[in-house]
CSV table of C-alpha atoms in Angstrom, one decimal:
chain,number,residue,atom,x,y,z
A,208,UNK,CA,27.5,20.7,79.6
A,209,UNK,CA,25.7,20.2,76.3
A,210,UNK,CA,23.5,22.0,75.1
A,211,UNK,CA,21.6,22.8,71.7
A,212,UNK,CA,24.4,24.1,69.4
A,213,UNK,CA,27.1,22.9,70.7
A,214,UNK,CA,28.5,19.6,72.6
A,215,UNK,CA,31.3,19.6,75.3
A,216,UNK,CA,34.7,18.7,74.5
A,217,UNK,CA,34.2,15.8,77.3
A,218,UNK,CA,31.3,14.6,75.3
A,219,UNK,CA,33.3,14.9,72.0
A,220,UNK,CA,36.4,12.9,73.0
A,221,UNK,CA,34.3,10.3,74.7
A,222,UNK,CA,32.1,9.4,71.9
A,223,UNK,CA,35.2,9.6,69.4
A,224,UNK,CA,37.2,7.3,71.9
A,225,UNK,CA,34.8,4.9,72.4
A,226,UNK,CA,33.8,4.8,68.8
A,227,UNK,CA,36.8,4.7,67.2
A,228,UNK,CA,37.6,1.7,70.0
A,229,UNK,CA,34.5,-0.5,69.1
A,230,UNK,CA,34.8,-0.5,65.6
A,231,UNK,CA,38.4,-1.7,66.0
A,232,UNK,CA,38.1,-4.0,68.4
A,233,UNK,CA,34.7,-5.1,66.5
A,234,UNK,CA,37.0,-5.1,62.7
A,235,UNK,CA,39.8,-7.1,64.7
A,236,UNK,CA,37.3,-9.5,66.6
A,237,UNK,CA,36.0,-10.3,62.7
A,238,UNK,CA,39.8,-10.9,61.6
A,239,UNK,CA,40.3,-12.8,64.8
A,240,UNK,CA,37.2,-15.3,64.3
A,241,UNK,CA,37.5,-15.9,60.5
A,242,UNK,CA,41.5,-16.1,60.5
A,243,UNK,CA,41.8,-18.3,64.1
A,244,UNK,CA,44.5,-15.7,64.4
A,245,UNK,CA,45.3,-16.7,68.2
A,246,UNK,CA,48.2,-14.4,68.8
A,247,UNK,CA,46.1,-11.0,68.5
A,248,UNK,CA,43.6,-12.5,71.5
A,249,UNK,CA,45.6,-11.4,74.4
A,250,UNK,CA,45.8,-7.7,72.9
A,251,UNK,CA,42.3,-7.7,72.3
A,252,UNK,CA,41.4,-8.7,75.4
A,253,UNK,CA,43.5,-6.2,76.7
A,254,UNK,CA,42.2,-3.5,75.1
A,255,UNK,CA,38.8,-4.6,75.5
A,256,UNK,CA,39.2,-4.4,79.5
A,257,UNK,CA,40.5,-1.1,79.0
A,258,UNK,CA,37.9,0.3,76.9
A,259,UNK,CA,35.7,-1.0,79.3
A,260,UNK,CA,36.2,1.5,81.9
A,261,UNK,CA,36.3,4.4,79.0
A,262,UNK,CA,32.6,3.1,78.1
A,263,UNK,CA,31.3,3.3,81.8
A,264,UNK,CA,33.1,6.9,81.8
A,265,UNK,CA,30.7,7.6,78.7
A,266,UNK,CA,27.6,6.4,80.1
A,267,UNK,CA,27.8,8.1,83.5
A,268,UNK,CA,28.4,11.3,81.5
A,269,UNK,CA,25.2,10.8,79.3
A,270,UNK,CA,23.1,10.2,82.7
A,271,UNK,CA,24.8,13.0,84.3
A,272,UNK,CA,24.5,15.5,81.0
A,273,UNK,CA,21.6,13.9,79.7
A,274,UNK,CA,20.8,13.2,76.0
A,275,UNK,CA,22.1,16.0,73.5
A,276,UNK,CA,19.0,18.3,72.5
A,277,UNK,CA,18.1,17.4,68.5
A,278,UNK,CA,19.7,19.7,66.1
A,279,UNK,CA,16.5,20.0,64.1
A,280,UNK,CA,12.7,19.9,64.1
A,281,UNK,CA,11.9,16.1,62.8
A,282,UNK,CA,9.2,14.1,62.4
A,283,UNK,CA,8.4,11.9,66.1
A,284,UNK,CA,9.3,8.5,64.1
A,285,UNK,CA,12.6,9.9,63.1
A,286,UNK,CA,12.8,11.0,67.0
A,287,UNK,CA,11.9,7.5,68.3
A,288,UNK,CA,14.7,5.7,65.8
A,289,UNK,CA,17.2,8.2,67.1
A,290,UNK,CA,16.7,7.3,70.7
A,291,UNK,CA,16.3,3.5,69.6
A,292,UNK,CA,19.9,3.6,67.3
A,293,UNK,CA,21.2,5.4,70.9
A,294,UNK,CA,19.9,2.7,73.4
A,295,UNK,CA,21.4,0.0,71.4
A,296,UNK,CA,24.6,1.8,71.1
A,297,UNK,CA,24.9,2.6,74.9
A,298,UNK,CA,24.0,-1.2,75.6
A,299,UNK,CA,26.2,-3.0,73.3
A,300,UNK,CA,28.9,-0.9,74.1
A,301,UNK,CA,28.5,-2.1,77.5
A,302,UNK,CA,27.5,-5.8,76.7
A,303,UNK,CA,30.2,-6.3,74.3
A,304,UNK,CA,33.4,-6.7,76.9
A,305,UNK,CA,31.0,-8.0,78.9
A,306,UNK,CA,30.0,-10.9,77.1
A,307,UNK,CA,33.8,-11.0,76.3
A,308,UNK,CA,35.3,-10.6,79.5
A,309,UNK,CA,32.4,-13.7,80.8
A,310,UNK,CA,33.5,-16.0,78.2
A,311,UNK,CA,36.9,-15.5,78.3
A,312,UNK,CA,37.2,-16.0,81.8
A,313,UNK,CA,34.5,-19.0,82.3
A,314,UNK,CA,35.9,-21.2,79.3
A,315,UNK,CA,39.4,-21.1,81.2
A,316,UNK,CA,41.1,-18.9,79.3
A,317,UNK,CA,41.4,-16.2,81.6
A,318,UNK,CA,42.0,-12.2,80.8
A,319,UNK,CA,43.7,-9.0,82.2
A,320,UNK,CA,45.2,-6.0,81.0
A,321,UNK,CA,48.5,-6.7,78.7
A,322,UNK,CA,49.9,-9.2,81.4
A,323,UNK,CA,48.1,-8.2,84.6
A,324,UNK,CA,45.9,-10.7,85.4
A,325,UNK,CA,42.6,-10.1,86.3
A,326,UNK,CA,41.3,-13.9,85.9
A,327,UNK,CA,43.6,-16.3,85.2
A,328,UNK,CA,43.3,-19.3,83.0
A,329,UNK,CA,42.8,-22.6,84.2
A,330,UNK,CA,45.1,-24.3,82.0
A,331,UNK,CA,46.3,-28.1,82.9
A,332,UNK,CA,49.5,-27.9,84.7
A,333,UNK,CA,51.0,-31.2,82.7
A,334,UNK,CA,49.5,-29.6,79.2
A,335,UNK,CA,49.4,-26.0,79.3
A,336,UNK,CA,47.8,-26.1,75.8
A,337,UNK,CA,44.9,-27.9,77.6
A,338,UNK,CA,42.3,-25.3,79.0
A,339,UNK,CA,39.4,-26.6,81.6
A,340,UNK,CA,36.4,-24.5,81.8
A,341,UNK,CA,35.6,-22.9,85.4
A,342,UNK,CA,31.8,-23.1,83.6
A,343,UNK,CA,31.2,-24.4,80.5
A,344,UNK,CA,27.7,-23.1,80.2
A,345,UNK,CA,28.4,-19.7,81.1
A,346,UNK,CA,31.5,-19.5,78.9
A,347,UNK,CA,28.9,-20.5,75.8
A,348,UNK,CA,26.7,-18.1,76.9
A,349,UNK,CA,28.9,-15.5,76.9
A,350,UNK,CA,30.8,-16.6,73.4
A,351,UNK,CA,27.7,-16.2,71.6
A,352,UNK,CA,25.8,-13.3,73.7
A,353,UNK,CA,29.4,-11.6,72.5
A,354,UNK,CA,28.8,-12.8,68.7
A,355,UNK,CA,25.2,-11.5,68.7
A,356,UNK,CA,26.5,-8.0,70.4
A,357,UNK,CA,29.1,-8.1,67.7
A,358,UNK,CA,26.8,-7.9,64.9
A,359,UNK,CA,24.2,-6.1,65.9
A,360,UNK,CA,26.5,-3.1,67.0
A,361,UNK,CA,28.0,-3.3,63.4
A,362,UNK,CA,24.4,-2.9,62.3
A,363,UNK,CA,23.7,0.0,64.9
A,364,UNK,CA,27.2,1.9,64.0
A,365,UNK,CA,26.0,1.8,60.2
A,366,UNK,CA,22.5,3.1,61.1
A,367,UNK,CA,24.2,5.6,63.4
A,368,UNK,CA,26.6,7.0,60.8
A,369,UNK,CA,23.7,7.4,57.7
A,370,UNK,CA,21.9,9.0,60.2
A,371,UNK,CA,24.8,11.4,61.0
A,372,UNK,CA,25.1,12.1,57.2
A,373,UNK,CA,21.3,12.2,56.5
A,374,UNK,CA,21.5,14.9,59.1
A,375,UNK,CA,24.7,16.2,57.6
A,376,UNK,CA,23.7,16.4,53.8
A,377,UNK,CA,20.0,16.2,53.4
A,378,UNK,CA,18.6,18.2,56.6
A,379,UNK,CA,21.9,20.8,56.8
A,380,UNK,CA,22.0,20.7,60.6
A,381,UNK,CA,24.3,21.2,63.1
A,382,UNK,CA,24.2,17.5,64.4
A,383,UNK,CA,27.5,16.1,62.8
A,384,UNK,CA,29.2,19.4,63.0
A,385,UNK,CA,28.8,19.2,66.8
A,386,UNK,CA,30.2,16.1,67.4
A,387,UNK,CA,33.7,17.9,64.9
A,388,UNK,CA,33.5,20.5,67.9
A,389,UNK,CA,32.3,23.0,65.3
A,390,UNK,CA,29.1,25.3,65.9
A,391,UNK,CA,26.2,25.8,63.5
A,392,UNK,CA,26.8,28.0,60.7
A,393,UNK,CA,25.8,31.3,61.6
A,394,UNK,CA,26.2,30.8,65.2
């Protein structure tokens, strides 16, 4: 478990996993969008499913081991941004393959996990190129609930990491040193 100077290694390679994953699939979704790159969909939806299940991982530890203790003495506002920057990082992370995985598979197009279907596209039998929505409203919904998501989990991973270094270089704590798997100095 966690506690005040030092996290768990379960904690650790959670957050790195799921952090390193998101921006990825976040930096590739970008590319994807801007570029109409249509070949890198299928992998990203792939991966996207998988992450999935190591986000849900993540949050049942956090509710299980509850939030890390604060490194530090600070100020209540600093406290309440901390917990907000959190929040919104524990929700997007869940409501980003969400959104994706609800768009995806309402507009027709289907997803699953590098060729195991887990909704199938609904593509016209005499022009495969041809996609029918199973819902068209719920496939909008989710293309632009996973747009919004997108962007403001960009903005929440920025906040997250000057925090971490704000913590790192101006207060000296131990709060980016715990999540290297280091200890305090001096402890």
């Amino acid at each position: 478990m966690d506690n005040a100077d030092k996290l768990s290694k379960l904690t650790i390679i959670l957050h790195w996993l799921v952090a390193i994953a998101m921006i990825a699939l976040t930096a590739i979704g970008l590319y994807m969008s801007k570029t109409e790159t249509w070949a890198l969909y299928p992998i990203h939806k792939s991966f996207g499913v998988l992450v999935f299940f190591i986000i849900m991982l993540r949050v049942f530890w956090r509710i299980r081991n509850g939030w890390p203790e604060a490194a530090g003495d600070y100020s209540r506002l600093e406290h309440v941004l901390a917990k907000l920057v959190h929040w919104v990082l524990i929700v997007a992370t869940i409501a980003m393959p969400v959104s994706g995985m609800i768009h995806s598979g309402a507009s027709g197009h289907g997803f699953g996990i590098f060729g195991l279907t887990i909704v199938p596209g609904n593509h016209a039998a005499s022009d495969p190129d041809n996609v029918t929505p199973y819902h068209a409203g719920l496939a909008e919904a989710g293309e632009f609930l996973h747009e919004a998501i997108g962007y403001l989990l960009i903005a929440a991973i920025i906040l997250h990491i000057v925090g971490a270094l704000k913590h790192h270089v101006l207060d000296r704590d131990a709060t980016l040193l715990r999540m290297l798997g280091k200890s305090a100095p001096g402890k």
